[in-house]
Amino acid sequence: MKTRAPSSFPLSASTSLVPSTLGPSAFDQRTVNAETGLFAFDPGFSSTASYQSKITFIDGEKGILLHRGYPIEQLALKTNFTELTYLLLYGELPTQPQYQNFCANMAQHRLLNEQIRNFFNGFRRDTHPMAILCGTVSALSSFHKEAFDTSLFENRECAARQLIAKIPTIAAWAYKYTIGEPFIYPEEELSFSENILHMLFARPGRKETINPVLARAIDRILLLHADHEQNASSTAVRLVGSTGANPFACISAGIAALWGPAHGGANEAALDMFHQIGSKKNIPAFLEKVKNKNSGIRLMGFGHRIYRNVDPRAKLIQASCHEVIETLGLERDPMLDLAMELERIAKEDDYFISRKLYPNVDFYSGLILRALGIPTSMFTALFAIARTSGWASQWLEMTTDPNNRIMRPRQIYTGETFRNVVALKERPI
Ligand code: ACO
């Protein structure tokens, strides 16, 4: 998009522009407000930039996703989730020694304070792992008091690393708790994704070997979900962060936002939807319900606020899905067939074409996680594990942003105008 000269309303000669290196720039609404007294009305913030960020760039029309300038396709092929985490946090891909130090340091942070075990007993056994994740991540703040002093970079960096390293342990224990199995402790010598599989599936007394194909597939899913600029959960993290709240509370807010079915809960919802449709012959009737606005049913895993053509992550996930099924020698999943047919029919339907609704990353991620044997209740929790890298990086960036102020949006008041209070006994019955 071009940068428009400040010639017409609401722009005047004195309106400043906030430049970008890629994608649209913005006019400075603060100067417009100062000159005209007008607020910008933008429900859902679809046209409002609230931050300048160097971390992730998305071009929704062209289907481009860059992290620190690197295309997601190249990152998916040539790096792993831990390298990407380093890139998001520090701006550059690690050298080999930096990578080794980072892995070793992160592995040391995986363990939880033993007292944290007690928290789990407070939850019902049928609790969704995301509820446990929200509560326990916030509770971590009571074990890391140093993180409250965010004036020191060492404290902020340490909190970011602790969060990224510990969330898999909490998520895996949340799962073990809900199925009544003993907690499995993290292993320092395992990679990030191997350790997740270990903590989810190992049992005391049973030797478990981790399938490297599975670990690579999990790693790729994590990599594809690591950051996505100012989405709802990252905005929640930044909003809470803008108040000066400690990083554990901020990430807990991100987890809460991610839980919603319109955001991170969509992969679980998409899988439920495939189950509900049941067979290819039911697809047309299901799509009729989706198109009927009164039904309140959406095609889960379809549509995206920013991507209006193709979600590059969806293409990579779809390819992974086929790879995993072939490599693991799994039988062709009838649900994958159903999903592909649903995608084909929807992509030819004018309802979806005219609204630029295409499969997003969640349309296929549930299927691949299912093929990998990941329990459905853990889908969104895995997304949270991945996104903690992005949230922590954005939180770190925000803490050094000179424009960072407490986020306090304005409103357009549409209620009653001035009126006088009538005392209770004088009000009509
Ligand atoms: N199924 C049916 N219709 C849809 C869908 C869908 N999945 N998504 C959007 N629409 C329709 C809307 O009803 C609306 O139609 P209208 O113009 O006739 O009123 C139009 O498309 C625009 O929709 P909005 O809700 O304005 O789009 P928005 O950008 O606000 O929402 C969202 C984006 C939330 C992702 C939406 O597409 C959706 O609910 N998708 C399903 C849930 C999903 O897959 N979420 C995952 C997102 S990706 C992620 O978080 C990793």
GROMACS .gro file of N, CA and C in nm, residues 252-365:
model
  342
  252SER      N    1  -0.007  -1.502   3.096
  252SER     CA    2  -0.131  -1.568   3.135
  252SER      C    3  -0.250  -1.504   3.061
  253ALA      N    4  -0.245  -1.371   3.045
  253ALA     CA    5  -0.351  -1.302   2.969
  253ALA      C    6  -0.351  -1.348   2.824
  254GLY      N    7  -0.231  -1.366   2.768
  254GLY     CA    8  -0.221  -1.416   2.630
  254GLY      C    9  -0.282  -1.554   2.617
  255ILE      N   10  -0.257  -1.640   2.716
  255ILE     CA   11  -0.311  -1.776   2.712
  255ILE      C   12  -0.463  -1.771   2.716
  256ALA      N   13  -0.518  -1.682   2.800
  256ALA     CA   14  -0.664  -1.669   2.809
  256ALA      C   15  -0.721  -1.627   2.673
  257ALA      N   16  -0.657  -1.531   2.608
  257ALA     CA   17  -0.707  -1.484   2.478
  257ALA      C   18  -0.696  -1.593   2.372
  258LEU      N   19  -0.589  -1.670   2.382
  258LEU     CA   20  -0.567  -1.774   2.281
  258LEU      C   21  -0.671  -1.886   2.290
  259TRP      N   22  -0.725  -1.903   2.408
  259TRP     CA   23  -0.817  -2.015   2.434
  259TRP      C   24  -0.945  -2.005   2.349
  260GLY      N   25  -0.984  -1.884   2.312
  260GLY     CA   26  -1.111  -1.865   2.241
  260GLY      C   27  -1.116  -1.938   2.108
  261PRO      N   28  -1.234  -1.993   2.070
  261PRO     CA   29  -1.244  -2.068   1.945
  261PRO      C   30  -1.219  -1.985   1.819
  262ALA      N   31  -1.230  -1.850   1.831
  262ALA     CA   32  -1.200  -1.769   1.713
  262ALA      C   33  -1.049  -1.753   1.697
  263HIS      N   34  -0.971  -1.797   1.795
  263HIS     CA   35  -0.824  -1.779   1.789
  263HIS      C   36  -0.760  -1.918   1.800
  264GLY      N   37  -0.693  -1.946   1.909
  264GLY     CA   38  -0.618  -2.071   1.920
  264GLY      C   39  -0.702  -2.194   1.938
  265GLY      N   40  -0.828  -2.173   1.982
  265GLY     CA   41  -0.916  -2.288   2.000
  265GLY      C   42  -0.969  -2.343   1.869
  266ALA      N   43  -0.930  -2.278   1.757
  266ALA     CA   44  -0.990  -2.315   1.629
  266ALA      C   45  -0.947  -2.454   1.579
  267ASN      N   46  -0.824  -2.497   1.612
  267ASN     CA   47  -0.783  -2.630   1.560
  267ASN      C   48  -0.864  -2.742   1.625
  268GLU      N   49  -0.890  -2.724   1.755
  268GLU     CA   50  -0.973  -2.822   1.826
  268GLU      C   51  -1.116  -2.815   1.771
  269ALA      N   52  -1.164  -2.692   1.750
  269ALA     CA   53  -1.301  -2.674   1.698
  269ALA      C   54  -1.312  -2.730   1.556
  270ALA      N   55  -1.204  -2.717   1.477
  270ALA     CA   56  -1.208  -2.768   1.339
  270ALA      C   57  -1.220  -2.921   1.341
  271LEU      N   58  -1.147  -2.983   1.432
  271LEU     CA   59  -1.153  -3.129   1.441
  271LEU      C   60  -1.292  -3.175   1.486
  272ASP      N   61  -1.349  -3.102   1.583
  272ASP     CA   62  -1.487  -3.133   1.626
  272ASP      C   63  -1.581  -3.123   1.507
  273MET      N   64  -1.558  -3.019   1.426
  273MET     CA   65  -1.644  -2.996   1.310
  273MET      C   66  -1.632  -3.113   1.210
  274PHE      N   67  -1.508  -3.161   1.186
  274PHE     CA   68  -1.492  -3.275   1.094
  274PHE      C   69  -1.569  -3.396   1.148
  275HIS      N   70  -1.561  -3.417   1.279
  275HIS     CA   71  -1.634  -3.528   1.342
  275HIS      C   72  -1.782  -3.513   1.320
  276GLN      N   73  -1.829  -3.390   1.342
  276GLN     CA   74  -1.972  -3.360   1.331
  276GLN      C   75  -2.021  -3.386   1.188
  277ILE      N   76  -1.942  -3.344   1.089
  277ILE     CA   77  -1.984  -3.363   0.949
  277ILE      C   78  -1.987  -3.514   0.919
  278GLY      N   79  -1.886  -3.582   0.968
  278GLY     CA   80  -1.888  -3.728   0.965
  278GLY      C   81  -1.852  -3.791   0.833
  279SER      N   82  -1.911  -3.744   0.723
  279SER     CA   83  -1.882  -3.809   0.595
  279SER      C   84  -1.893  -3.707   0.482
  280LYS      N   85  -1.821  -3.737   0.374
  280LYS     CA   86  -1.813  -3.641   0.263
  280LYS      C   87  -1.951  -3.605   0.209
  281LYS      N   88  -2.044  -3.702   0.217
  281LYS     CA   89  -2.176  -3.674   0.157
  281LYS      C   90  -2.253  -3.567   0.237
  282ASN      N   91  -2.211  -3.543   0.361
  282ASN     CA   92  -2.281  -3.443   0.443
  282ASN      C   93  -2.224  -3.301   0.426
  283ILE      N   94  -2.118  -3.289   0.344
  283ILE     CA   95  -2.051  -3.158   0.334
  283ILE      C   96  -2.145  -3.049   0.279
  284PRO      N   97  -2.216  -3.074   0.165
  284PRO     CA   98  -2.299  -2.967   0.111
  284PRO      C   99  -2.402  -2.916   0.212
  285ALA      N  100  -2.468  -3.007   0.284
  285ALA     CA  101  -2.569  -2.965   0.382
  285ALA      C  102  -2.503  -2.883   0.494
  286PHE      N  103  -2.382  -2.925   0.535
  286PHE     CA  104  -2.312  -2.850   0.641
  286PHE      C  105  -2.278  -2.709   0.593
  287LEU      N  106  -2.231  -2.701   0.467
  287LEU     CA  107  -2.194  -2.567   0.417
  287LEU      C  108  -2.317  -2.477   0.404
  288GLU      N  109  -2.431  -2.534   0.374
  288GLU     CA  110  -2.554  -2.453   0.369
  288GLU      C  111  -2.580  -2.391   0.506
  289LYS      N  112  -2.558  -2.472   0.611
  289LYS     CA  113  -2.579  -2.420   0.748
  289LYS      C  114  -2.479  -2.307   0.777
  290VAL      N  115  -2.355  -2.325   0.733
  290VAL     CA  116  -2.253  -2.223   0.756
  290VAL      C  117  -2.293  -2.092   0.688
  291LYS      N  118  -2.351  -2.105   0.567
  291LYS     CA  119  -2.385  -1.984   0.490
  291LYS      C  120  -2.510  -1.915   0.543
  292ASN      N  121  -2.588  -1.989   0.621
  292ASN     CA  122  -2.707  -1.929   0.680
  292ASN      C  123  -2.667  -1.856   0.809
  293LYS      N  124  -2.669  -1.723   0.803
  293LYS     CA  125  -2.619  -1.643   0.916
  293LYS      C  126  -2.694  -1.670   1.047
  294ASN      N  127  -2.821  -1.716   1.035
  294ASN     CA  128  -2.898  -1.740   1.158
  294ASN      C  129  -2.850  -1.865   1.232
  295SER      N  130  -2.777  -1.951   1.163
  295SER     CA  131  -2.737  -2.077   1.226
  295SER      C  132  -2.626  -2.055   1.330
  296GLY      N  133  -2.552  -1.946   1.313
  296GLY     CA  134  -2.441  -1.917   1.406
  296GLY      C  135  -2.324  -2.014   1.389
  297ILE      N  136  -2.326  -2.093   1.279
  297ILE     CA  137  -2.217  -2.191   1.259
  297ILE      C  138  -2.114  -2.132   1.162
  298ARG      N  139  -1.988  -2.143   1.198
  298ARG     CA  140  -1.882  -2.098   1.108
  298ARG      C  141  -1.801  -2.217   1.059
  299LEU      N  142  -1.739  -2.200   0.946
  299LEU     CA  143  -1.650  -2.306   0.897
  299LEU      C  144  -1.518  -2.287   0.972
  300MET      N  145  -1.494  -2.371   1.071
  300MET     CA  146  -1.377  -2.352   1.156
  300MET      C  147  -1.250  -2.384   1.078
  301GLY      N  148  -1.144  -2.304   1.105
  301GLY     CA  149  -1.021  -2.322   1.029
  301GLY      C  150  -1.024  -2.249   0.895
  302PHE      N  151  -1.129  -2.169   0.875
  302PHE     CA  152  -1.140  -2.089   0.753
  302PHE      C  153  -1.149  -1.942   0.790
  303GLY      N  154  -1.087  -1.858   0.709
  303GLY     CA  155  -1.096  -1.714   0.730
  303GLY      C  156  -0.984  -1.666   0.820
  304HIS      N  157  -0.944  -1.543   0.797
  304HIS     CA  158  -0.839  -1.484   0.878
  304HIS      C  159  -0.851  -1.333   0.865
  305ARG      N  160  -0.830  -1.263   0.975
  305ARG     CA  161  -0.840  -1.117   0.970
  305ARG      C  162  -0.741  -1.057   0.870
  306ILE      N  163  -0.623  -1.113   0.860
  306ILE     CA  164  -0.518  -1.053   0.777
  306ILE      C  165  -0.502  -1.126   0.643
  307TYR      N  166  -0.494  -1.260   0.646
  307TYR     CA  167  -0.474  -1.332   0.520
  307TYR      C  168  -0.604  -1.333   0.441
  308ARG      N  169  -0.600  -1.282   0.320
  308ARG     CA  170  -0.720  -1.277   0.237
  308ARG      C  171  -0.702  -1.359   0.110
  309ASN      N  172  -0.600  -1.439   0.106
  309ASN     CA  173  -0.571  -1.513  -0.015
  309ASN      C  174  -0.520  -1.652   0.022
  310VAL      N  175  -0.405  -1.652   0.090
  310VAL     CA  176  -0.353  -1.781   0.135
  310VAL      C  177  -0.278  -1.758   0.266
  311ASP      N  178  -0.293  -1.852   0.358
  311ASP     CA  179  -0.217  -1.847   0.483
  311ASP      C  180  -0.094  -1.936   0.457
  312PRO      N  181   0.027  -1.877   0.447
  312PRO     CA  182   0.144  -1.957   0.410
  312PRO      C  183   0.168  -2.073   0.507
  313ARG      N  184   0.125  -2.055   0.631
  313ARG     CA  185   0.143  -2.161   0.732
  313ARG      C  186   0.051  -2.279   0.700
  314ALA      N  187  -0.068  -2.248   0.644
  314ALA     CA  188  -0.163  -2.355   0.611
  314ALA      C  189  -0.102  -2.446   0.503
  315LYS      N  190  -0.032  -2.384   0.405
  315LYS     CA  191   0.029  -2.464   0.298
  315LYS      C  192   0.135  -2.557   0.357
  316LEU      N  193   0.218  -2.501   0.447
  316LEU     CA  194   0.327  -2.581   0.506
  316LEU      C  195   0.271  -2.693   0.595
  317ILE      N  196   0.164  -2.660   0.669
  317ILE     CA  197   0.103  -2.762   0.757
  317ILE      C  198   0.041  -2.872   0.674
  318GLN      N  199  -0.023  -2.833   0.566
  318GLN     CA  200  -0.088  -2.934   0.480
  318GLN      C  201   0.019  -3.031   0.426
  319ALA      N  202   0.133  -2.973   0.382
  319ALA     CA  203   0.241  -3.058   0.330
  319ALA      C  204   0.292  -3.151   0.441
  320SER      N  205   0.309  -3.096   0.561
  320SER     CA  206   0.356  -3.177   0.675
  320SER      C  207   0.261  -3.291   0.705
  321CYS      N  208   0.134  -3.260   0.693
  321CYS     CA  209   0.030  -3.357   0.725
  321CYS      C  210   0.046  -3.482   0.636
  322HIS      N  211   0.064  -3.456   0.506
  322HIS     CA  212   0.082  -3.569   0.413
  322HIS      C  213   0.212  -3.644   0.444
  323GLU      N  214   0.321  -3.567   0.468
  323GLU     CA  215   0.453  -3.625   0.499
  323GLU      C  216   0.444  -3.719   0.619
  324VAL      N  217   0.383  -3.668   0.726
  324VAL     CA  218   0.377  -3.745   0.851
  324VAL      C  219   0.300  -3.874   0.829
  325ILE      N  220   0.187  -3.862   0.761
  325ILE     CA  221   0.103  -3.980   0.741
  325ILE      C  222   0.179  -4.084   0.658
  326GLU      N  223   0.253  -4.035   0.555
  326GLU     CA  224   0.330  -4.129   0.473
  326GLU      C  225   0.448  -4.187   0.552
  327THR      N  226   0.526  -4.098   0.617
  327THR     CA  227   0.647  -4.146   0.686
  327THR      C  228   0.615  -4.243   0.798
  328LEU      N  229   0.507  -4.214   0.870
  328LEU     CA  230   0.474  -4.302   0.982
  328LEU      C  231   0.402  -4.427   0.934
  329GLY      N  232   0.379  -4.431   0.804
  329GLY     CA  233   0.312  -4.547   0.747
  329GLY      C  234   0.169  -4.561   0.798
  330LEU      N  235   0.109  -4.446   0.830
  330LEU     CA  236  -0.029  -4.452   0.879
  330LEU      C  237  -0.121  -4.474   0.760
  331GLU      N  238  -0.230  -4.537   0.790
  331GLU     CA  239  -0.330  -4.554   0.683
  331GLU      C  240  -0.385  -4.417   0.650
  332ARG      N  241  -0.428  -4.400   0.529
  332ARG     CA  242  -0.484  -4.271   0.491
  332ARG      C  243  -0.602  -4.239   0.584
  333ASP      N  244  -0.593  -4.122   0.646
  333ASP     CA  245  -0.693  -4.084   0.745
  333ASP      C  246  -0.820  -4.038   0.673
  334PRO      N  247  -0.934  -4.106   0.698
  334PRO     CA  248  -1.057  -4.063   0.630
  334PRO      C  249  -1.094  -3.919   0.664
  335MET      N  250  -1.051  -3.873   0.780
  335MET     CA  251  -1.081  -3.735   0.817
  335MET      C  252  -1.000  -3.636   0.734
  336LEU      N  253  -0.878  -3.679   0.694
  336LEU     CA  254  -0.798  -3.593   0.606
  336LEU      C  255  -0.868  -3.583   0.470
  337ASP      N  256  -0.919  -3.695   0.421
  337ASP     CA  257  -0.994  -3.692   0.295
  337ASP      C  258  -1.113  -3.598   0.305
  338LEU      N  259  -1.184  -3.610   0.417
  338LEU     CA  260  -1.302  -3.524   0.436
  338LEU      C  261  -1.261  -3.376   0.437
  339ALA      N  262  -1.151  -3.346   0.508
  339ALA     CA  263  -1.104  -3.207   0.517
  339ALA      C  264  -1.067  -3.154   0.378
  340MET      N  265  -0.997  -3.239   0.300
  340MET     CA  266  -0.954  -3.193   0.167
  340MET      C  267  -1.075  -3.167   0.077
  341GLU      N  268  -1.176  -3.252   0.090
  341GLU     CA  269  -1.296  -3.234   0.009
  341GLU      C  270  -1.372  -3.109   0.054
  342LEU      N  271  -1.379  -3.088   0.184
  342LEU     CA  272  -1.445  -2.969   0.239
  342LEU      C  273  -1.375  -2.844   0.188
  343GLU      N  274  -1.242  -2.846   0.191
  343GLU     CA  275  -1.164  -2.731   0.142
  343GLU      C  276  -1.193  -2.707  -0.006
  344ARG      N  277  -1.192  -2.818  -0.084
  344ARG     CA  278  -1.214  -2.805  -0.229
  344ARG      C  279  -1.351  -2.742  -0.258
  345ILE      N  280  -1.455  -2.792  -0.193
  345ILE     CA  281  -1.590  -2.742  -0.220
  345ILE      C  282  -1.603  -2.596  -0.174
  346ALA      N  283  -1.550  -2.566  -0.055
  346ALA     CA  284  -1.563  -2.429  -0.003
  346ALA      C  285  -1.487  -2.331  -0.093
  347LYS      N  286  -1.372  -2.373  -0.145
  347LYS     CA  287  -1.292  -2.282  -0.227
  347LYS      C  288  -1.358  -2.252  -0.361
  348GLU      N  289  -1.457  -2.336  -0.399
  348GLU     CA  290  -1.527  -2.310  -0.525
  348GLU      C  291  -1.661  -2.239  -0.500
  349ASP      N  292  -1.694  -2.214  -0.375
  349ASP     CA  293  -1.824  -2.159  -0.341
  349ASP      C  294  -1.816  -2.006  -0.332
  350ASP      N  295  -1.911  -1.939  -0.397
  350ASP     CA  296  -1.905  -1.794  -0.403
  350ASP      C  297  -1.909  -1.728  -0.265
  351TYR      N  298  -1.978  -1.791  -0.169
  351TYR     CA  299  -1.985  -1.732  -0.034
  351TYR      C  300  -1.843  -1.710   0.019
  352PHE      N  301  -1.759  -1.811   0.006
  352PHE     CA  302  -1.623  -1.803   0.061
  352PHE      C  303  -1.531  -1.720  -0.030
  353ILE      N  304  -1.552  -1.735  -0.163
  353ILE     CA  305  -1.466  -1.660  -0.257
  353ILE      C  306  -1.489  -1.510  -0.238
  354SER      N  307  -1.618  -1.470  -0.235
  354SER     CA  308  -1.646  -1.326  -0.229
  354SER      C  309  -1.599  -1.264  -0.098
  355ARG      N  310  -1.593  -1.341   0.008
  355ARG     CA  311  -1.548  -1.287   0.138
  355ARG      C  312  -1.399  -1.313   0.162
  356LYS      N  313  -1.334  -1.368   0.060
  356LYS     CA  314  -1.190  -1.399   0.070
  356LYS      C  315  -1.159  -1.486   0.192
  357LEU      N  316  -1.236  -1.593   0.205
  357LEU     CA  317  -1.217  -1.686   0.317
  357LEU      C  318  -1.144  -1.811   0.267
  358TYR      N  319  -1.026  -1.835   0.321
  358TYR     CA  320  -0.943  -1.949   0.281
  358TYR      C  321  -0.903  -2.027   0.405
  359PRO      N  322  -0.852  -2.151   0.386
  359PRO     CA  323  -0.811  -2.226   0.505
  359PRO      C  324  -0.698  -2.153   0.579
  360ASN      N  325  -0.708  -2.147   0.709
  360ASN     CA  326  -0.597  -2.092   0.788
  360ASN      C  327  -0.520  -2.210   0.848
  361VAL      N  328  -0.418  -2.178   0.926
  361VAL     CA  329  -0.327  -2.280   0.977
  361VAL      C  330  -0.402  -2.388   1.058
  362ASP      N  331  -0.515  -2.349   1.117
  362ASP     CA  332  -0.585  -2.443   1.205
  362ASP      C  333  -0.668  -2.546   1.132
  363PHE      N  334  -0.691  -2.523   1.003
  363PHE     CA  335  -0.773  -2.619   0.929
  363PHE      C  336  -0.704  -2.756   0.926
  364TYR      N  337  -0.571  -2.754   0.909
  364TYR     CA  338  -0.497  -2.881   0.901
  364TYR      C  339  -0.419  -2.917   1.027
  365SER      N  340  -0.393  -2.816   1.113
  365SER     CA  341  -0.304  -2.848   1.227
  365SER      C  342  -0.366  -2.951   1.320
   0.00000   0.00000   0.00000
